Each structure stands twice: as C-alpha cells, then as structure tokens.
Coordinates of C-alpha atoms in Angstrom, one line a residue:
M1 CA 52.6 2.6 54.9
A2 CA 51.9 -1.0 55.7
S3 CA 50.4 -3.1 53.0
Y4 CA 46.8 -4.3 53.3
R5 CA 45.9 -7.2 55.6
G6 CA 42.4 -8.2 56.7
V7 CA 39.2 -6.1 56.5
T8 CA 39.5 -2.4 56.2
T9 CA 36.7 0.0 57.3
I10 CA 36.3 3.3 55.6
L11 CA 34.1 6.0 57.1
V12 CA 32.3 7.9 54.3
P13 CA 30.2 11.1 54.9
T14 CA 26.7 11.3 53.7
T15 CA 27.7 14.5 51.9
L16 CA 29.8 12.5 49.4
H17 CA 27.6 11.4 46.5
D18 CA 30.3 10.2 44.1
H19 CA 30.8 6.5 43.6
V20 CA 33.9 5.0 45.4
T21 CA 35.2 1.7 44.2
L22 CA 35.7 -0.6 47.2
P23 CA 38.1 -3.5 46.7
A24 CA 37.3 -6.9 48.2
G25 CA 37.7 -6.8 51.9
V26 CA 36.8 -3.2 52.3
Q27 CA 33.5 -2.0 53.9
A28 CA 32.1 1.5 53.9
V29 CA 30.2 2.9 56.9
R30 CA 28.3 6.1 56.2
Y31 CA 28.1 8.9 58.8
A32 CA 26.5 12.4 59.0
P33 CA 29.3 15.0 59.0
D34 CA 27.7 17.2 61.6
E35 CA 27.4 14.3 64.1
P36 CA 30.1 12.3 66.0
V37 CA 31.6 9.7 63.8
P38 CA 30.5 6.1 64.6
D39 CA 32.6 4.1 67.1
S40 CA 34.5 1.7 64.9
D41 CA 37.8 0.1 64.0
A42 CA 38.0 2.3 60.9
E43 CA 41.4 2.8 59.3
V44 CA 40.2 5.5 56.9
L45 CA 38.1 8.6 57.5
V46 CA 36.8 10.6 54.6
V47 CA 36.1 14.2 55.6
W48 CA 33.7 16.5 53.7
G49 CA 31.7 19.0 55.8
S50 CA 32.8 18.1 59.4
G51 CA 33.7 20.9 61.7
R52 CA 36.4 21.3 64.3
R53 CA 34.3 19.7 67.1
V54 CA 33.5 16.6 65.1
L55 CA 37.1 16.2 63.9
R56 CA 38.6 16.6 67.4
D57 CA 36.2 14.0 68.7
A58 CA 37.2 11.6 65.9
A59 CA 40.9 12.1 66.7
T60 CA 40.3 10.8 70.2
R61 CA 38.0 7.8 69.4
L62 CA 39.4 6.1 66.3
P63 CA 42.4 4.1 67.6
R64 CA 43.1 2.2 64.4
L65 CA 42.9 5.2 62.1
R66 CA 45.7 5.4 59.6
W67 CA 44.5 7.9 56.9
V68 CA 42.2 10.9 56.9
A69 CA 41.1 11.9 53.4
G70 CA 40.0 15.5 53.3
L71 CA 38.0 16.5 50.2
A72 CA 38.5 20.3 50.7
A73 CA 41.4 22.0 49.0
G74 CA 42.5 23.3 52.4
V75 CA 42.7 20.9 55.3
D76 CA 43.6 23.2 58.2
T77 CA 40.8 22.0 60.4
I78 CA 42.0 18.4 60.0
L79 CA 45.6 19.4 60.8
E80 CA 44.4 21.2 63.9
A81 CA 42.2 18.3 65.2
G82 CA 45.0 16.4 66.9
F83 CA 45.2 13.2 64.9
A84 CA 48.2 11.0 65.8
P85 CA 51.4 11.8 64.0
E86 CA 51.4 8.4 62.1
V87 CA 48.0 9.2 60.5
V88 CA 48.4 10.3 56.9
V89 CA 46.4 13.3 55.7
T90 CA 45.4 13.9 52.1
S91 CA 43.6 16.9 50.6
G92 CA 41.1 17.5 47.9
R93 CA 43.6 19.6 45.9
G94 CA 42.5 19.8 42.3
L95 CA 38.9 18.8 43.0
H96 CA 37.7 22.4 43.3
D97 CA 39.7 24.1 40.6
G98 CA 36.8 24.5 38.2
P99 CA 34.1 25.6 40.6
V100 CA 36.3 28.0 42.5
A101 CA 37.7 29.5 39.4
E102 CA 34.1 30.1 38.0
H103 CA 32.9 31.6 41.3
T104 CA 36.0 33.8 41.5
L105 CA 35.4 35.0 37.9
A106 CA 31.8 35.8 38.8
L107 CA 32.9 37.9 41.8
V108 CA 35.5 39.7 39.7
L109 CA 33.0 40.6 37.0
A110 CA 30.5 41.7 39.7
C111 CA 33.2 44.1 41.0
A112 CA 34.0 45.4 37.5
R113 CA 30.3 45.9 36.5
R114 CA 29.3 47.2 39.9
V115 CA 26.8 44.5 40.7
P116 CA 26.7 45.2 44.4
E117 CA 25.5 48.8 43.7
L118 CA 23.1 47.6 41.1
V119 CA 21.4 45.1 43.5
R120 CA 21.1 47.7 46.2
A121 CA 19.6 50.2 43.8
Q122 CA 17.1 47.5 42.7
D123 CA 16.1 46.9 46.3
E124 CA 15.4 50.7 46.5
H125 CA 13.5 50.8 43.1
R126 CA 16.1 53.3 42.1
W127 CA 17.3 53.8 38.5
V128 CA 21.1 54.2 39.0
A129 CA 21.7 56.4 36.0
E130 CA 25.4 56.9 36.6
L131 CA 26.1 53.2 36.0
G132 CA 24.1 53.1 32.7
G133 CA 23.9 54.9 29.5
I134 CA 27.0 56.6 28.0
Q135 CA 30.0 56.0 30.2
E136 CA 33.4 57.6 30.1
I137 CA 36.5 55.3 29.8
R138 CA 38.8 56.2 32.6
A139 CA 42.2 54.8 33.6
D140 CA 41.6 55.4 37.3
E141 CA 38.5 53.1 37.4
F142 CA 38.2 49.3 37.3
R143 CA 35.2 48.8 35.1
S144 CA 36.3 46.1 32.7
L145 CA 38.8 43.2 32.5
A146 CA 39.9 44.4 29.2
G147 CA 43.3 46.0 29.9
A148 CA 43.0 45.3 33.7
R149 CA 46.0 44.5 35.7
V150 CA 45.2 41.6 38.0
V151 CA 47.4 40.1 40.8
V152 CA 46.5 36.6 42.0
W153 CA 48.1 35.8 45.4
G154 CA 48.3 32.1 45.9
F155 CA 49.2 30.9 42.5
G156 CA 48.4 27.2 42.7
S157 CA 46.1 24.9 40.7
I158 CA 43.0 27.0 41.2
A159 CA 44.9 30.1 39.9
G160 CA 46.1 27.9 37.0
R161 CA 42.4 27.5 36.0
L162 CA 41.4 31.1 36.8
A163 CA 44.3 33.0 35.0
P164 CA 43.4 31.9 31.5
L165 CA 39.8 32.9 32.0
L166 CA 40.9 36.4 33.1
T167 CA 43.3 36.6 30.2
A168 CA 40.6 35.6 27.7
L169 CA 38.7 38.7 28.8
G170 CA 41.7 40.9 28.3
A171 CA 43.3 41.1 31.7
S172 CA 47.0 41.0 32.4
V173 CA 47.7 38.5 35.2
T174 CA 50.6 38.4 37.7
G175 CA 50.9 35.6 40.2
V176 CA 52.3 35.7 43.7
A177 CA 53.7 32.5 45.2
T178 CA 56.5 31.4 47.5
S179 CA 58.9 31.0 44.6
S180 CA 59.2 33.3 41.6
G181 CA 59.4 32.4 37.9
V182 CA 57.0 31.6 35.2
R183 CA 54.0 29.2 35.7
G184 CA 51.7 28.3 32.9
G185 CA 53.0 31.3 30.9
Y186 CA 52.3 33.7 33.8
H187 CA 54.9 35.8 35.6
V188 CA 55.0 35.0 39.3
V189 CA 56.6 37.0 42.0
T190 CA 57.3 36.3 45.7
P191 CA 55.5 38.0 48.6
D192 CA 58.7 40.0 49.2
E193 CA 58.2 41.6 45.7
L194 CA 54.5 42.1 46.1
L195 CA 54.5 45.7 47.4
G196 CA 56.4 46.8 44.2
V197 CA 53.6 45.3 42.1
L198 CA 50.5 46.6 44.0
P199 CA 50.6 50.3 43.0
A200 CA 49.9 49.4 39.4
T201 CA 47.2 46.8 40.3
D202 CA 43.5 47.2 39.5
L203 CA 42.3 44.0 41.2
L204 CA 43.9 41.8 43.9
V205 CA 42.6 38.3 44.1
S206 CA 43.5 36.1 47.1
L207 CA 43.5 32.3 46.9
L208 CA 45.7 32.0 50.0
P209 CA 45.3 29.0 52.4
D210 CA 45.0 29.5 56.1
T211 CA 48.5 28.8 57.6
P212 CA 50.4 30.5 60.5
G213 CA 52.4 32.4 57.8
T214 CA 49.3 33.8 55.9
R215 CA 47.2 35.1 58.8
H216 CA 46.3 38.7 57.9
A217 CA 48.8 38.6 55.0
I218 CA 46.5 41.1 53.4
D219 CA 46.7 43.8 56.1
A220 CA 46.5 47.6 56.2
E221 CA 50.0 47.9 54.8
V222 CA 49.3 45.8 51.8
L223 CA 46.0 47.6 51.1
A224 CA 47.7 50.9 51.4
F225 CA 49.9 50.1 48.4
L226 CA 46.9 49.5 46.2
P227 CA 45.6 52.5 44.2
P228 CA 42.2 54.0 45.3
H229 CA 40.4 52.5 42.3
A230 CA 41.5 48.9 43.1
W231 CA 39.2 46.1 44.3
V232 CA 40.0 43.1 46.4
V233 CA 38.4 39.6 46.0
N234 CA 39.0 36.9 48.6
V235 CA 38.1 33.3 47.9
G236 CA 40.9 31.7 49.9
R237 CA 40.5 31.7 53.6
G238 CA 39.0 34.5 55.8
A239 CA 41.9 34.5 58.2
T240 CA 44.3 35.7 55.5
L241 CA 42.5 39.1 55.3
D242 CA 42.3 41.8 57.9
Q243 CA 38.6 42.6 57.6
D244 CA 38.8 45.7 59.8
A245 CA 41.6 47.2 57.7
L246 CA 39.7 46.4 54.5
L247 CA 36.4 48.0 55.8
A248 CA 38.3 51.1 56.8
A249 CA 40.0 51.4 53.4
V250 CA 36.7 51.1 51.6
R251 CA 34.9 53.5 53.8
T252 CA 37.6 56.2 53.5
G253 CA 37.9 55.8 49.7
A254 CA 41.4 54.4 49.9
L255 CA 40.0 51.3 48.2
A256 CA 37.1 51.1 45.7
G257 CA 35.5 47.9 47.1
A258 CA 35.7 44.2 47.6
A259 CA 33.9 40.9 47.1
L260 CA 34.4 38.4 49.9
D261 CA 33.5 34.7 49.9
V262 CA 35.3 33.8 53.1
F263 CA 35.5 35.5 56.5
E264 CA 37.3 35.2 59.8
R265 CA 34.1 34.1 61.5
E266 CA 31.6 32.1 59.5
P267 CA 28.7 32.5 59.2
L268 CA 29.4 36.3 59.0
P269 CA 27.6 37.7 62.2
A270 CA 24.4 39.5 61.4
D271 CA 25.7 42.6 63.2
S272 CA 28.9 42.9 61.1
P273 CA 29.2 46.3 59.4
I274 CA 30.4 44.5 56.3
W275 CA 26.8 43.6 55.4
D276 CA 25.8 47.2 55.0
E277 CA 28.8 48.5 53.1
P278 CA 27.5 49.4 49.6
R279 CA 30.7 48.4 47.8
I280 CA 31.4 45.1 49.5
L281 CA 29.7 42.0 48.1
V282 CA 29.2 39.1 50.5
S283 CA 29.2 35.6 49.3
P284 CA 28.5 32.7 51.8
H285 CA 31.7 30.6 51.3
G286 CA 30.1 29.3 48.1
A287 CA 33.1 29.1 45.7
G288 CA 33.8 25.4 46.4
G289 CA 31.2 23.0 47.7
R290 CA 31.4 20.6 44.7
P291 CA 34.5 18.4 44.7
I292 CA 34.6 17.3 41.1
G293 CA 36.2 13.9 40.7
A294 CA 36.2 13.0 44.5
G295 CA 35.1 9.4 43.9
A296 CA 37.8 8.8 41.4
L297 CA 40.5 10.3 43.6
L298 CA 39.3 8.3 46.6
S299 CA 39.2 5.1 44.6
E300 CA 42.7 5.6 43.3
N301 CA 44.1 6.5 46.8
L302 CA 42.2 3.6 48.4
A303 CA 43.9 1.1 46.0
A304 CA 47.2 2.7 46.7
Y305 CA 46.6 2.5 50.5
L306 CA 45.8 -1.2 50.3
A307 CA 48.9 -1.8 48.3
G308 CA 51.2 0.3 50.5
R309 CA 51.9 2.8 47.8
P310 CA 52.2 6.6 48.3
L311 CA 48.9 8.5 48.2
R312 CA 48.0 11.4 46.0
N313 CA 47.7 14.9 47.6
T314 CA 49.5 13.9 50.8
V315 CA 49.9 16.9 53.2
D316 CA 53.0 17.5 55.1
R317 CA 52.4 17.6 58.9

C-alpha cells in the first residue's frame, strides 16, 4: 500500500460512536449508513450498518477509495458489492467476540431450560406443570449444560470466548473447523469428521460465516445425524442453515428444537411458519450489534494505512 501523501478523507457512519484518533491531514465525514454515501474523494470507507444497495452504490461512486473498513465480523456484503480489486477490505473480527458469546450462551440456556415453551405458556396464562416441580434426570433430554456434549461449528475467535463459558457450566465442547487439532485446549475436528461426532451430540452451535462453501452446510443430512433430543443454535449466518429442513425435523420430532438469531431472509417474514413453531426461539439478529473496541482498531489501522504498513484483519479477496 502506498505511503500517505496529502489529505485523506475517511467516511465514518453515524452508527459508530467510538472515538477514532485522526492524525494530522486526515478529515472525517459522517454519513448515514442507510443512505447513499456522500460524493467525495474519500480514500477510506468505514462500514457499520450499510446494506447491499448502499455498498454497491459506493463501489461505483468513490474513485479514490483504497480501503473499506468493515466493523462486522463477517464482510460478505462488502465483498459482494463490487469494489475494485486494489481496494483493501478489513473486518471487525474480534470486536464482537464478547457480545456474540454472551448472546449465544443466553440462547443455549434458553434451549436447555425450555424458555420458548415457558414464554408461550405465560402468554396463555397456563401453568406448565411438566416443566416445573420434581423432574426426572434423563440421558435422552437436553435440560442442562452439566454433562452436555456441545459441538461448535466455526471454531474461531468467538468460539474461543464461548467455549470456556460452556465448560464452566459443565459442558464438554468439541469444535469444528477447516483444520483439526487442539485450539485453546479444545478438540477440533474437520467437517469431514463431523458426521461421526453428531450422533453423540446434545447441542449443535453454528458460528459459520456466509461463504460459497458454507451455504446450507447444516442441511437435512447433517440434522439427521443428530439424536432426536438434540437442539440447534445458529448465530453465524442464516444462509448456512437449511431452514426448511430444520423446521421439518422439529415438527416430526427428529430434532428437539432450535434457537435462531440469523435467517436466510431478514427480517424474518411475518408469514414464516418458524414464528409459530413452539420449540423454535426467534432472535432478531441481535447477537452482535456492539463492536467493542472499534475506535481503537480503526485508529491503529488508520495509522498503519498512512504509514504504508499492513492492516489488521485484512480479508483475502
């Protein structure tokens, strides 16, 4: 990357509230992420909340652009927008580890403690006696993380934060990633080995990104290898899960239930049958939303950009 010369303009969305240190000769222009970016000679575009339409428009109207700084962990919409090959793209990898891990843990515990059924019963003013009082401990039910066997598919930095939380509550965690081995003390298998692990799984958590190779990675075949008492939690991307196959498995009793934070189409259409399925909990893509440390990352990368040094979180294109 060329070293800094002259004045650099950085476009910053109004959704970013963190302080960004601007070196001398750098000016920031704010823009609303749901509106077209301003016409400018900006070299840097920070993205947080802009959709495909805005990004595609930006790709055609910013001729001097050299760097797009996405603050989401996944930057698939940026990569699809059509920015010139010489434009460097960085992600918000690491900024969402804490919030996403917390939200995932909340969904996992909701599954174990049957929160979807409890909420529906409350709406009906119905005392759901079978979920209270004296309860039998059964090996063919997922009712607690103590002794639970959890598989986390997409064992990156978010999983690195989540796995110890699950372990602290008594779960045994196995990761799934492109390469096998041990990461952070956890056994990790490859997708080719996954089907051999699933029959002994109580809970499958997906943190998969949306890539051509992960579309419907969790399909009818994968779900069929899970035992009937297992639950599925998806906080990665909606395109990685075959929603129709999941719904069919839950309705037929081949799967106990699911908690979904992401969907193939968002917002989830009002007429989707997923809304009415008693054992599927719907979360409105709320796991992230708070990039912790975004200002510090941008400040560090901006200084590196001006000096012609490599940027953190650069994404291969």
